[in-house]
CSV table of C-alpha atoms in Angstrom, one decimal:
chain,number,residue,atom,x,y,z
A,14,MET,CA,-25.1,-54.3,-53.7
A,15,THR,CA,-22.6,-55.6,-56.1
A,16,ALA,CA,-23.1,-57.9,-59.1
A,17,SER,CA,-20.8,-60.5,-57.5
A,18,THR,CA,-22.9,-60.5,-54.3
A,19,LEU,CA,-26.1,-61.1,-56.3
A,20,ALA,CA,-24.6,-63.9,-58.3
A,21,ARG,CA,-24.3,-66.0,-55.1
A,22,ALA,CA,-28.0,-65.5,-54.3
A,23,ASP,CA,-29.3,-68.5,-56.3
A,24,ILE,CA,-32.7,-69.2,-54.6
A,25,ALA,CA,-35.6,-66.7,-54.6
A,26,VAL,CA,-38.2,-66.9,-51.8
A,27,LEU,CA,-41.4,-65.3,-53.0
A,28,GLY,CA,-43.6,-64.0,-50.2
A,29,ALA,CA,-42.4,-61.9,-47.3
A,30,GLY,CA,-44.9,-63.1,-44.7
A,31,SER,CA,-43.8,-64.9,-41.6
A,32,TRP,CA,-43.2,-68.3,-43.3
A,33,GLY,CA,-41.5,-67.0,-46.4
A,34,THR,CA,-39.2,-64.9,-44.2
A,35,ALA,CA,-38.4,-67.7,-41.9
A,36,LEU,CA,-37.5,-70.0,-44.8
A,37,ALA,CA,-35.3,-67.4,-46.4
A,38,ILE,CA,-33.5,-66.9,-43.0
A,39,GLN,CA,-33.0,-70.7,-42.6
A,40,LEU,CA,-31.7,-71.1,-46.1
A,41,ALA,CA,-29.2,-68.2,-45.6
A,42,ARG,CA,-28.3,-69.5,-42.2
A,43,ALA,CA,-27.6,-73.0,-43.6
A,44,GLY,CA,-25.3,-71.6,-46.3
A,45,ARG,CA,-27.6,-71.1,-49.3
A,46,PRO,CA,-27.8,-67.3,-50.1
A,47,ALA,CA,-31.4,-66.3,-50.5
A,48,ARG,CA,-33.4,-63.5,-52.1
A,49,LEU,CA,-36.7,-62.5,-50.4
A,50,TRP,CA,-39.3,-60.9,-52.5
A,51,GLY,CA,-42.3,-59.0,-51.1
A,52,ARG,CA,-45.2,-57.4,-53.0
A,53,ASP,CA,-45.5,-54.5,-50.6
A,54,ARG,CA,-42.7,-52.1,-51.5
A,55,SER,CA,-42.9,-50.1,-48.3
A,56,HIS,CA,-42.6,-53.4,-46.3
A,57,VAL,CA,-39.6,-54.5,-48.3
A,58,GLU,CA,-37.9,-51.1,-47.8
A,59,ALA,CA,-38.6,-51.4,-44.0
A,60,MET,CA,-37.0,-54.9,-43.9
A,61,ARG,CA,-34.0,-53.7,-45.9
A,62,ARG,CA,-33.6,-50.8,-43.5
A,63,GLU,CA,-34.1,-52.8,-40.3
A,64,ARG,CA,-32.5,-56.1,-41.5
A,65,SER,CA,-35.5,-57.9,-40.0
A,66,ASN,CA,-39.2,-58.4,-40.7
A,67,VAL,CA,-40.5,-56.3,-37.9
A,68,ARG,CA,-44.1,-56.9,-39.0
A,69,TYR,CA,-44.0,-60.8,-38.7
A,70,LEU,CA,-40.7,-61.9,-37.0
A,71,PRO,CA,-39.5,-58.8,-35.1
A,72,ASP,CA,-36.9,-60.5,-32.9
A,73,VAL,CA,-35.0,-62.2,-35.7
A,74,ARG,CA,-32.1,-60.5,-37.6
A,75,PHE,CA,-31.4,-61.3,-41.2
A,76,PRO,CA,-28.2,-63.1,-42.1
A,77,ASP,CA,-25.8,-61.1,-44.3
A,78,SER,CA,-26.5,-63.4,-47.3
A,79,LEU,CA,-30.3,-62.6,-47.3
A,80,HIS,CA,-31.1,-59.9,-49.8
A,81,LEU,CA,-34.5,-58.0,-50.2
A,82,PHE,CA,-36.3,-57.4,-53.5
A,83,ASP,CA,-39.5,-55.6,-54.4
A,84,SER,CA,-39.2,-56.4,-58.1
A,85,LEU,CA,-40.4,-59.9,-58.9
A,86,GLU,CA,-38.5,-60.1,-62.2
A,87,ALA,CA,-35.2,-58.9,-60.6
A,88,SER,CA,-35.7,-61.4,-57.7
A,89,VAL,CA,-35.7,-64.4,-60.1
A,90,ASP,CA,-33.1,-63.2,-62.5
A,91,GLY,CA,-30.2,-65.7,-62.6
A,92,VAL,CA,-31.5,-68.0,-59.8
A,93,ASP,CA,-31.5,-71.8,-59.9
A,94,ASP,CA,-34.6,-72.2,-57.7
A,95,VAL,CA,-37.7,-70.4,-56.8
A,96,LEU,CA,-39.6,-71.1,-53.6
A,97,LEU,CA,-43.2,-69.8,-53.3
A,98,ALA,CA,-44.4,-69.0,-49.8
A,99,VAL,CA,-47.8,-67.4,-50.4
A,100,PRO,CA,-51.4,-68.4,-49.3
A,101,SER,CA,-53.2,-70.9,-51.5
A,102,HIS,CA,-55.6,-68.3,-52.9
A,103,ALA,CA,-52.6,-66.4,-54.4
A,104,PHE,CA,-50.6,-69.4,-55.6
A,105,ARG,CA,-52.0,-69.7,-59.2
A,106,SER,CA,-51.9,-66.0,-59.9
A,107,LEU,CA,-48.3,-65.7,-58.7
A,108,LEU,CA,-47.3,-68.7,-60.9
A,109,VAL,CA,-49.0,-67.1,-63.9
A,110,GLN,CA,-47.2,-63.9,-63.3
A,111,LEU,CA,-43.9,-65.8,-62.8
A,112,LYS,CA,-44.1,-68.1,-65.8
A,113,PRO,CA,-42.7,-65.8,-68.5
A,114,MET,CA,-39.8,-64.9,-66.2
A,115,LEU,CA,-38.6,-68.5,-65.6
A,116,LEU,CA,-35.9,-70.2,-67.6
A,117,SER,CA,-36.7,-73.8,-68.4
A,118,SER,CA,-33.8,-74.8,-66.0
A,119,ILE,CA,-35.3,-73.1,-63.0
A,120,ARG,CA,-36.8,-75.5,-60.4
A,121,VAL,CA,-39.9,-74.5,-58.5
A,122,CYS,CA,-40.9,-75.4,-55.0
A,123,TRP,CA,-43.5,-74.1,-52.6
A,124,ALA,CA,-44.5,-74.0,-48.9
A,125,THR,CA,-48.1,-73.3,-49.8
A,126,LYS,CA,-50.8,-75.4,-48.1
A,127,GLY,CA,-54.4,-75.9,-49.1
A,128,PHE,CA,-56.7,-76.8,-52.0
A,129,GLU,CA,-57.4,-74.2,-54.6
A,130,LEU,CA,-60.8,-72.8,-53.6
A,131,ASP,CA,-62.5,-72.8,-57.1
A,132,SER,CA,-61.1,-76.0,-58.5
A,133,GLY,CA,-60.3,-78.1,-55.4
A,134,ARG,CA,-56.9,-78.8,-56.9
A,135,LEU,CA,-53.7,-79.3,-54.9
A,136,PRO,CA,-50.7,-77.0,-55.4
A,137,ASN,CA,-48.8,-79.5,-57.4
A,138,GLN,CA,-51.8,-79.9,-59.8
A,139,VAL,CA,-52.0,-76.1,-60.1
A,140,ALA,CA,-48.3,-75.9,-60.8
A,141,HIS,CA,-48.7,-78.5,-63.6
A,142,ASP,CA,-51.6,-76.5,-65.0
A,143,VAL,CA,-49.6,-73.3,-65.2
A,144,LEU,CA,-46.0,-74.4,-65.8
A,145,GLY,CA,-46.7,-77.6,-67.8
A,146,PRO,CA,-44.8,-80.9,-67.5
A,147,GLY,CA,-41.0,-81.4,-67.4
A,148,ARG,CA,-40.0,-78.9,-64.7
A,149,SER,CA,-38.6,-80.1,-61.3
A,150,VAL,CA,-41.0,-79.2,-58.6
A,151,ALA,CA,-41.3,-79.9,-54.8
A,152,VAL,CA,-43.4,-79.0,-51.8
A,153,LEU,CA,-42.1,-78.2,-48.3
A,154,SER,CA,-44.4,-79.2,-45.4
A,155,GLY,CA,-44.5,-80.4,-41.9
A,156,PRO,CA,-44.9,-79.3,-38.2
A,157,THR,CA,-43.3,-75.9,-38.3
A,158,PHE,CA,-44.1,-72.5,-36.8
A,159,ALA,CA,-42.3,-69.6,-38.6
A,160,SER,CA,-41.3,-67.9,-35.3
A,161,GLU,CA,-39.5,-71.0,-34.1
A,162,VAL,CA,-37.7,-71.6,-37.4
A,163,GLY,CA,-36.7,-68.0,-37.5
A,164,ARG,CA,-35.3,-68.2,-34.0
A,165,GLY,CA,-33.3,-71.3,-34.9
A,166,LEU,CA,-35.2,-73.7,-32.6
A,167,PRO,CA,-34.8,-77.4,-33.5
A,168,THR,CA,-37.2,-78.3,-36.3
A,169,ALA,CA,-37.9,-81.1,-38.8
A,170,MET,CA,-40.0,-81.1,-41.9
A,171,THR,CA,-40.6,-83.0,-45.2
A,172,ILE,CA,-39.7,-82.1,-48.7
A,173,ALA,CA,-41.7,-84.1,-51.3
A,174,SER,CA,-40.9,-84.3,-55.0
A,175,PRO,CA,-41.2,-86.8,-57.9
A,176,ASP,CA,-37.6,-85.8,-58.6
A,177,VAL,CA,-35.6,-87.6,-55.9
A,178,ASP,CA,-32.5,-85.7,-56.6
A,179,TYR,CA,-34.2,-82.3,-56.3
A,180,ALA,CA,-35.8,-83.2,-52.9
A,181,GLU,CA,-32.4,-84.3,-51.6
A,182,LYS,CA,-30.8,-81.1,-52.8
A,183,LEU,CA,-33.4,-78.9,-51.1
A,184,ALA,CA,-33.1,-81.0,-48.0
A,185,HIS,CA,-29.3,-80.4,-47.9
A,186,ASP,CA,-29.8,-76.7,-48.6
A,187,LEU,CA,-32.2,-76.2,-45.7
A,188,SER,CA,-30.6,-78.6,-43.1
A,189,SER,CA,-28.4,-77.3,-40.4
A,190,SER,CA,-27.6,-78.1,-36.8
A,191,THR,CA,-31.1,-76.9,-35.8
A,192,PHE,CA,-33.1,-77.9,-38.9
A,193,ARG,CA,-33.5,-81.3,-40.4
A,194,ALA,CA,-35.3,-82.0,-43.7
A,195,TYR,CA,-36.5,-85.5,-44.7
A,196,THR,CA,-37.5,-86.4,-48.3
A,197,SER,CA,-40.5,-88.1,-49.9
A,198,THR,CA,-41.7,-88.8,-53.4
A,199,ASP,CA,-45.4,-88.7,-52.2
A,200,ILE,CA,-46.1,-85.1,-53.2
A,201,THR,CA,-49.9,-85.7,-53.1
A,202,GLY,CA,-49.9,-87.2,-49.6
A,203,VAL,CA,-47.7,-84.4,-48.2
A,204,GLU,CA,-50.0,-81.7,-49.8
A,205,VAL,CA,-53.2,-83.4,-48.5
A,206,GLY,CA,-51.8,-83.4,-45.0
A,207,GLY,CA,-51.0,-79.7,-45.2
A,208,ALA,CA,-54.5,-78.9,-46.5
A,209,VAL,CA,-56.6,-81.0,-44.2
A,210,LYS,CA,-54.8,-80.2,-40.9
A,211,ASN,CA,-55.8,-76.6,-41.1
A,212,VAL,CA,-59.5,-77.5,-41.1
A,213,LEU,CA,-59.1,-79.9,-38.2
A,214,ALA,CA,-57.2,-77.3,-36.2
A,215,ILE,CA,-60.2,-75.0,-36.3
A,216,VAL,CA,-62.3,-77.8,-34.9
A,217,ALA,CA,-59.8,-78.5,-32.1
A,218,GLY,CA,-59.8,-74.8,-31.2
A,219,LEU,CA,-63.6,-74.8,-31.1
A,220,SER,CA,-63.7,-77.9,-29.0
A,221,ASP,CA,-61.1,-76.6,-26.4
A,222,GLY,CA,-62.7,-73.2,-26.4
A,223,LEU,CA,-66.1,-74.7,-25.5
A,224,GLY,CA,-64.5,-76.7,-22.7
A,225,PHE,CA,-65.1,-80.1,-24.2
A,226,GLY,CA,-61.9,-81.5,-22.6
A,227,ALA,CA,-58.9,-83.5,-23.4
A,228,ASN,CA,-60.8,-86.7,-24.3
A,229,THR,CA,-62.7,-84.8,-27.1
A,230,ARG,CA,-59.5,-83.1,-28.4
A,231,ILE,CA,-57.6,-86.4,-28.8
A,232,ALA,CA,-60.7,-88.1,-30.4
A,233,LEU,CA,-60.9,-85.3,-32.9
A,234,ILE,CA,-57.2,-85.5,-33.7
A,235,THR,CA,-57.3,-89.3,-34.1
A,236,ARG,CA,-60.5,-89.4,-36.1
A,237,GLY,CA,-59.4,-86.4,-38.1
A,238,LEU,CA,-56.2,-88.3,-39.0
A,239,THR,CA,-58.4,-91.1,-40.3
A,240,GLU,CA,-60.4,-88.6,-42.5
A,241,MET,CA,-57.2,-87.1,-43.8
A,242,THR,CA,-55.8,-90.5,-44.7
A,243,ARG,CA,-59.0,-91.7,-46.3
A,244,LEU,CA,-59.0,-88.6,-48.6
A,245,GLY,CA,-55.3,-88.8,-49.4
A,246,VAL,CA,-55.5,-92.5,-50.4
A,247,ALA,CA,-58.5,-91.7,-52.6
A,248,LEU,CA,-56.4,-89.1,-54.3
A,249,GLY,CA,-53.5,-91.5,-54.9
A,250,ALA,CA,-51.4,-90.8,-51.8
A,251,ARG,CA,-49.6,-93.5,-49.8
A,252,ARG,CA,-51.1,-94.3,-46.4
A,253,GLU,CA,-47.8,-94.2,-44.5
A,254,THR,CA,-47.3,-90.6,-45.5
A,255,PHE,CA,-50.0,-89.6,-43.0
A,256,MET,CA,-48.1,-91.1,-40.1
A,257,GLY,CA,-45.2,-88.8,-40.8
A,258,LEU,CA,-44.2,-85.2,-40.2
A,259,ALA,CA,-46.5,-83.8,-42.9
A,260,GLY,CA,-49.5,-85.8,-41.7
A,261,LEU,CA,-49.7,-86.7,-38.0
A,262,GLY,CA,-46.9,-84.3,-37.0
A,263,ASP,CA,-48.4,-81.2,-38.6
A,264,LEU,CA,-51.9,-82.2,-37.4
A,265,VAL,CA,-50.9,-82.5,-33.8
A,266,LEU,CA,-48.9,-79.3,-33.9
A,267,THR,CA,-51.7,-77.1,-35.3
A,268,CYS,CA,-54.4,-78.7,-33.2
A,269,THR,CA,-52.7,-78.3,-29.8
A,270,ASP,CA,-50.5,-75.1,-29.9
A,271,ASN,CA,-51.9,-71.5,-29.8
A,272,HIS,CA,-49.2,-70.4,-32.3
A,273,SER,CA,-51.6,-71.9,-34.9
A,274,ARG,CA,-53.8,-69.3,-36.5
A,275,ASN,CA,-56.4,-71.9,-37.3
A,276,ARG,CA,-56.6,-73.1,-33.7
A,277,ARG,CA,-56.9,-69.5,-32.5
A,278,PHE,CA,-59.6,-68.8,-35.0
A,279,GLY,CA,-61.6,-71.8,-33.5
A,280,LEU,CA,-61.0,-70.5,-30.0
A,281,ALA,CA,-62.3,-67.1,-31.0
A,282,LEU,CA,-65.5,-68.6,-32.5
A,283,ALA,CA,-66.0,-70.6,-29.2
A,284,ARG,CA,-66.0,-67.2,-27.3
A,285,GLY,CA,-68.9,-66.1,-29.4
A,286,THR,CA,-67.0,-64.0,-31.9
A,287,ASN,CA,-68.5,-64.0,-35.3
A,288,VAL,CA,-66.5,-65.3,-38.3
A,289,GLU,CA,-65.6,-61.9,-39.8
A,290,ALA,CA,-64.5,-60.5,-36.4
A,291,ALA,CA,-62.5,-63.6,-35.6
A,292,LEU,CA,-60.7,-63.5,-39.0
A,293,GLU,CA,-59.9,-59.8,-38.3
A,294,GLU,CA,-58.7,-60.6,-34.8
A,295,ILE,CA,-56.1,-63.1,-36.2
A,296,GLY,CA,-54.8,-60.5,-38.5
A,297,GLN,CA,-53.2,-63.0,-41.0
A,298,VAL,CA,-54.6,-65.5,-43.4
A,299,VAL,CA,-56.6,-68.3,-41.7
A,300,GLU,CA,-56.1,-71.0,-44.4
A,301,GLY,CA,-58.5,-73.5,-42.8
A,302,TYR,CA,-61.5,-71.2,-43.2
A,303,GLN,CA,-61.7,-71.3,-46.9
A,304,ALA,CA,-60.1,-74.8,-47.0
A,305,ALA,CA,-63.2,-76.1,-45.2
A,306,ARG,CA,-65.3,-75.1,-48.3
A,307,ALA,CA,-62.8,-76.5,-50.8
A,308,LEU,CA,-62.4,-79.7,-48.8
A,309,ARG,CA,-66.1,-80.3,-48.8
A,310,VAL,CA,-66.1,-80.1,-52.6
A,311,VAL,CA,-63.1,-82.4,-53.0
A,312,ALA,CA,-64.5,-85.0,-50.5
A,313,ALA,CA,-67.8,-85.0,-52.4
A,314,ARG,CA,-66.1,-85.4,-55.7
A,315,GLU,CA,-64.0,-88.3,-54.5
A,316,GLY,CA,-66.9,-90.0,-52.6
A,317,VAL,CA,-65.0,-89.8,-49.3
A,318,VAL,CA,-66.9,-89.5,-46.0
A,319,MET,CA,-65.4,-86.8,-43.7
A,320,PRO,CA,-67.9,-86.1,-40.9
A,321,ILE,CA,-65.6,-83.9,-38.8
A,322,ALA,CA,-64.7,-81.6,-41.8
A,323,GLU,CA,-68.4,-81.7,-42.9
A,324,GLY,CA,-69.4,-80.6,-39.4
A,325,LEU,CA,-67.1,-77.6,-39.4
A,326,TYR,CA,-68.4,-76.6,-42.8
A,327,SER,CA,-71.9,-76.6,-41.3
A,328,VAL,CA,-70.8,-74.4,-38.4
A,329,LEU,CA,-68.9,-71.9,-40.6
A,330,PHE,CA,-71.2,-71.6,-43.6
A,331,GLU,CA,-74.6,-72.9,-42.5
A,332,GLN,CA,-74.7,-71.4,-39.0
A,333,LEU,CA,-75.3,-74.8,-37.4
A,334,PRO,CA,-74.7,-74.7,-33.6
A,335,VAL,CA,-71.5,-76.5,-32.6
A,336,GLN,CA,-73.4,-78.5,-29.9
A,337,GLN,CA,-75.7,-79.9,-32.6
A,338,VAL,CA,-72.7,-80.9,-34.8
A,339,VAL,CA,-71.0,-82.6,-31.8
A,340,GLN,CA,-74.2,-84.5,-31.0
A,341,GLY,CA,-74.5,-85.6,-34.7
A,342,LEU,CA,-70.9,-86.9,-34.6
A,343,MET,CA,-71.6,-88.9,-31.4
A,344,LEU,CA,-74.8,-90.4,-32.7
A,345,ARG,CA,-73.3,-91.7,-35.9
A,346,PRO,CA,-73.9,-95.4,-36.5
A,347,ILE,CA,-71.5,-97.8,-34.7
A,348,LYS,CA,-68.8,-99.1,-37.1
A,349,PRO,CA,-65.3,-100.7,-36.9
A,350,GLU,CA,-62.6,-98.2,-36.1
A,351,PHE,CA,-60.5,-99.1,-39.2
A,352,ASP,CA,-63.2,-99.1,-41.9
């Protein structure tokens, strides 16, 4: 690999799971050369040899302008942008590791979804804690499955940043004939949508797995959207954000399609599989499982009522029977729908 080749690779995607790989492929496909970093050296070497991520996206070949790295420091050396695509529990630690390697001019974006478990903070708040003010940051979110992005199927998502120019630049970098990125300045709203939808997708999987029917599923999605919006507005988000791709769009996708790990986790629980075995069955991080615990803390802190999310917490961590939770939801006091 020549120095001139590396000089073109001006965005580093950190995290070689399915989503990080798909984003690196899309960036390279759209004309933005990308570096893909993975923590597992043997996995990176296998990807370099096969020119594909056999573990997570086996049927997708890497573009020539996608380069593989197992050294974090080398992967960010000389880049203009860094994109983190790691689970929420690993987000802060990777930022801490990354901070001394980042020039002040390097912009940082992420595709991480979920509240930090211990603090209940959103990714943009964690990034501010670690990196401080003054750096351009953004979040990528929306109704996207990695396998479909990797295969080049038509997809749309949202890029949110307080820096309008940065959001627009990332949108142009990612967009192609099969991928369209929209921009937003509501980074809090976009991140709340990405965090809450995973919890609700587990509920939808449980409901469908128990045979509760289409009426129940759509009621859960609709009332779940209300809970998501209520929390987001309390945290300072704009209400209209939740009617967009990162709110309603992502919620419907993860609640209704079995590509969703969170939905499949709920389906497994409905079959009688215990939590540990269901997590092992999925084989990848089920963000909604720990998010249910964090979401309960955040909702209590903000004084926001979220009965569906609270019900799932009771099922996962207090061993309350699902039927009892459903009955409790149905017997809640009558109130106006938009209250």
